[in-house]
Amino acid sequence: MSITEKLKTAGKMRDELIATELLVSAKATVRTYAVALTETASPDVRKVLKKQLDQAIDNHAKIADYMIKNEMYYAHDVEKQLEHDKEKIEKSLEIVK
Protein backbone atom coordinates (compact mmCIF):
# COMPACT_ATOMS: atom_id res chain seq x y z
CA MET A 1 0.00 0.00 0.00
CA SER A 2 1.45 3.37 -1.00
CA ILE A 3 1.78 6.25 1.43
CA THR A 4 -1.01 8.10 -0.41
CA GLU A 5 -3.35 5.15 0.01
CA LYS A 6 -2.38 4.89 3.67
CA LEU A 7 -3.13 8.57 4.20
CA LYS A 8 -6.54 8.27 2.51
CA THR A 9 -7.38 5.31 4.73
CA ALA A 10 -6.15 7.21 7.77
CA GLY A 11 -8.37 10.19 6.87
CA LYS A 12 -11.49 8.06 6.70
CA MET A 13 -10.51 6.27 9.88
CA ARG A 14 -9.91 9.63 11.58
CA ASP A 15 -13.39 10.81 10.62
CA GLU A 16 -14.88 7.61 11.98
CA LEU A 17 -12.84 7.91 15.17
CA ILE A 18 -14.09 11.46 15.71
CA ALA A 19 -17.69 10.42 15.04
CA THR A 20 -17.34 7.46 17.42
CA GLU A 21 -15.98 9.71 20.17
CA LEU A 22 -18.90 12.09 19.64
CA LEU A 23 -21.36 9.19 19.84
CA VAL A 24 -19.82 7.85 23.06
CA SER A 25 -19.89 11.36 24.57
CA ALA A 26 -23.50 11.84 23.49
CA LYS A 27 -24.48 8.56 25.18
CA ALA A 28 -22.72 9.61 28.37
CA THR A 29 -24.49 12.98 28.27
CA VAL A 30 -27.90 11.32 27.97
CA ARG A 31 -27.13 9.08 30.95
CA THR A 32 -25.86 12.00 33.02
CA TYR A 33 -28.96 14.11 32.41
CA ALA A 34 -31.23 11.14 33.11
CA VAL A 35 -29.55 10.50 36.45
CA ALA A 36 -29.58 14.20 37.37
CA LEU A 37 -33.26 14.37 36.47
CA THR A 38 -34.10 11.52 38.83
CA GLU A 39 -32.10 13.08 41.67
CA THR A 40 -33.61 16.57 41.72
CA ALA A 41 -36.49 17.59 43.91
CA SER A 42 -36.97 21.01 42.34
CA PRO A 43 -39.71 21.29 39.71
CA ASP A 44 -37.86 24.18 38.05
CA VAL A 45 -34.59 22.26 37.83
CA ARG A 46 -36.47 19.17 36.62
CA LYS A 47 -38.02 21.22 33.81
CA VAL A 48 -34.61 22.49 32.68
CA LEU A 49 -33.05 19.02 32.87
CA LYS A 50 -35.90 17.49 30.84
CA LYS A 51 -35.30 20.06 28.11
CA GLN A 52 -31.56 19.39 28.14
CA LEU A 53 -32.15 15.62 28.14
CA ASP A 54 -34.38 15.93 25.08
CA GLN A 55 -31.67 17.94 23.31
CA ALA A 56 -29.04 15.37 24.26
CA ILE A 57 -31.21 12.55 22.90
CA ASP A 58 -31.69 14.47 19.65
CA ASN A 59 -27.94 15.05 19.35
CA HIS A 60 -27.25 11.36 19.93
CA ALA A 61 -29.75 10.42 17.23
CA LYS A 62 -28.17 12.85 14.74
CA ILE A 63 -24.69 11.46 15.34
CA ALA A 64 -25.86 7.84 15.15
CA ASP A 65 -27.84 8.54 11.97
CA TYR A 66 -24.78 10.20 10.39
CA MET A 67 -22.62 7.21 11.27
CA ILE A 68 -25.17 4.71 9.98
CA LYS A 69 -25.63 6.66 6.74
CA ASN A 70 -21.85 6.80 6.21
CA GLU A 71 -21.33 3.10 7.02
CA MET A 72 -19.41 3.80 10.20
CA TYR A 73 -21.92 2.18 12.55
CA TYR A 74 -24.22 -0.81 12.06
CA ALA A 75 -26.58 -0.42 14.99
CA HIS A 76 -29.14 -2.88 13.60
CA ASP A 77 -26.71 -5.64 12.55
CA VAL A 78 -24.37 -6.91 15.25
CA GLU A 79 -22.59 -9.36 12.94
CA LYS A 80 -21.89 -6.63 10.39
CA GLN A 81 -20.69 -4.30 13.16
CA LEU A 82 -18.29 -6.95 14.44
CA GLU A 83 -16.94 -7.50 10.92
CA HIS A 84 -16.56 -3.74 10.49
CA ASP A 85 -14.67 -3.52 13.80
CA LYS A 86 -12.33 -6.32 12.70
CA GLU A 87 -11.65 -4.49 9.43
CA LYS A 88 -10.81 -1.31 11.35
CA ILE A 89 -8.33 -3.21 13.50
CA GLU A 90 -6.67 -4.72 10.43
CA LYS A 91 -6.44 -1.32 8.71
CA SER A 92 -4.98 0.22 11.85
CA LEU A 93 -2.33 -2.47 12.01
CA GLU A 94 -1.47 -1.90 8.33
CA ILE A 95 -0.98 1.82 8.90
CA VAL A 96 1.45 1.35 11.74
CA LYS A 97 3.59 -1.18 9.84
CSV table of C-alpha atoms in Angstrom, one decimal:
chain,number,residue,atom,x,y,z
A,1,MET,CA,0.0,0.0,0.0
A,2,SER,CA,1.5,3.4,-1.0
A,3,ILE,CA,1.8,6.2,1.4
A,4,THR,CA,-1.0,8.1,-0.4
A,5,GLU,CA,-3.4,5.2,0.0
A,6,LYS,CA,-2.4,4.9,3.7
A,7,LEU,CA,-3.1,8.6,4.2
A,8,LYS,CA,-6.5,8.3,2.5
A,9,THR,CA,-7.4,5.3,4.7
A,10,ALA,CA,-6.1,7.2,7.8
A,11,GLY,CA,-8.4,10.2,6.9
A,12,LYS,CA,-11.5,8.1,6.7
A,13,MET,CA,-10.5,6.3,9.9
A,14,ARG,CA,-9.9,9.6,11.6
A,15,ASP,CA,-13.4,10.8,10.6
A,16,GLU,CA,-14.9,7.6,12.0
A,17,LEU,CA,-12.8,7.9,15.2
A,18,ILE,CA,-14.1,11.5,15.7
A,19,ALA,CA,-17.7,10.4,15.0
A,20,THR,CA,-17.3,7.5,17.4
A,21,GLU,CA,-16.0,9.7,20.2
A,22,LEU,CA,-18.9,12.1,19.6
A,23,LEU,CA,-21.4,9.2,19.8
A,24,VAL,CA,-19.8,7.9,23.1
A,25,SER,CA,-19.9,11.4,24.6
A,26,ALA,CA,-23.5,11.8,23.5
A,27,LYS,CA,-24.5,8.6,25.2
A,28,ALA,CA,-22.7,9.6,28.4
A,29,THR,CA,-24.5,13.0,28.3
A,30,VAL,CA,-27.9,11.3,28.0
A,31,ARG,CA,-27.1,9.1,31.0
A,32,THR,CA,-25.9,12.0,33.0
A,33,TYR,CA,-29.0,14.1,32.4
A,34,ALA,CA,-31.2,11.1,33.1
A,35,VAL,CA,-29.5,10.5,36.5
A,36,ALA,CA,-29.6,14.2,37.4
A,37,LEU,CA,-33.3,14.4,36.5
A,38,THR,CA,-34.1,11.5,38.8
A,39,GLU,CA,-32.1,13.1,41.7
A,40,THR,CA,-33.6,16.6,41.7
A,41,ALA,CA,-36.5,17.6,43.9
A,42,SER,CA,-37.0,21.0,42.3
A,43,PRO,CA,-39.7,21.3,39.7
A,44,ASP,CA,-37.9,24.2,38.0
A,45,VAL,CA,-34.6,22.3,37.8
A,46,ARG,CA,-36.5,19.2,36.6
A,47,LYS,CA,-38.0,21.2,33.8
A,48,VAL,CA,-34.6,22.5,32.7
A,49,LEU,CA,-33.1,19.0,32.9
A,50,LYS,CA,-35.9,17.5,30.8
A,51,LYS,CA,-35.3,20.1,28.1
A,52,GLN,CA,-31.6,19.4,28.1
A,53,LEU,CA,-32.2,15.6,28.1
A,54,ASP,CA,-34.4,15.9,25.1
A,55,GLN,CA,-31.7,17.9,23.3
A,56,ALA,CA,-29.0,15.4,24.3
A,57,ILE,CA,-31.2,12.5,22.9
A,58,ASP,CA,-31.7,14.5,19.7
A,59,ASN,CA,-27.9,15.0,19.4
A,60,HIS,CA,-27.3,11.4,19.9
A,61,ALA,CA,-29.8,10.4,17.2
A,62,LYS,CA,-28.2,12.8,14.7
A,63,ILE,CA,-24.7,11.5,15.3
A,64,ALA,CA,-25.9,7.8,15.1
A,65,ASP,CA,-27.8,8.5,12.0
A,66,TYR,CA,-24.8,10.2,10.4
A,67,MET,CA,-22.6,7.2,11.3
A,68,ILE,CA,-25.2,4.7,10.0
A,69,LYS,CA,-25.6,6.7,6.7
A,70,ASN,CA,-21.9,6.8,6.2
A,71,GLU,CA,-21.3,3.1,7.0
A,72,MET,CA,-19.4,3.8,10.2
A,73,TYR,CA,-21.9,2.2,12.5
A,74,TYR,CA,-24.2,-0.8,12.1
A,75,ALA,CA,-26.6,-0.4,15.0
A,76,HIS,CA,-29.1,-2.9,13.6
A,77,ASP,CA,-26.7,-5.6,12.5
A,78,VAL,CA,-24.4,-6.9,15.2
A,79,GLU,CA,-22.6,-9.4,12.9
A,80,LYS,CA,-21.9,-6.6,10.4
A,81,GLN,CA,-20.7,-4.3,13.2
A,82,LEU,CA,-18.3,-7.0,14.4
A,83,GLU,CA,-16.9,-7.5,10.9
A,84,HIS,CA,-16.6,-3.7,10.5
A,85,ASP,CA,-14.7,-3.5,13.8
A,86,LYS,CA,-12.3,-6.3,12.7
A,87,GLU,CA,-11.6,-4.5,9.4
A,88,LYS,CA,-10.8,-1.3,11.4
A,89,ILE,CA,-8.3,-3.2,13.5
A,90,GLU,CA,-6.7,-4.7,10.4
A,91,LYS,CA,-6.4,-1.3,8.7
A,92,SER,CA,-5.0,0.2,11.8
A,93,LEU,CA,-2.3,-2.5,12.0
A,94,GLU,CA,-1.5,-1.9,8.3
A,95,ILE,CA,-1.0,1.8,8.9
A,96,VAL,CA,1.5,1.3,11.7
A,97,LYS,CA,3.6,-1.2,9.8
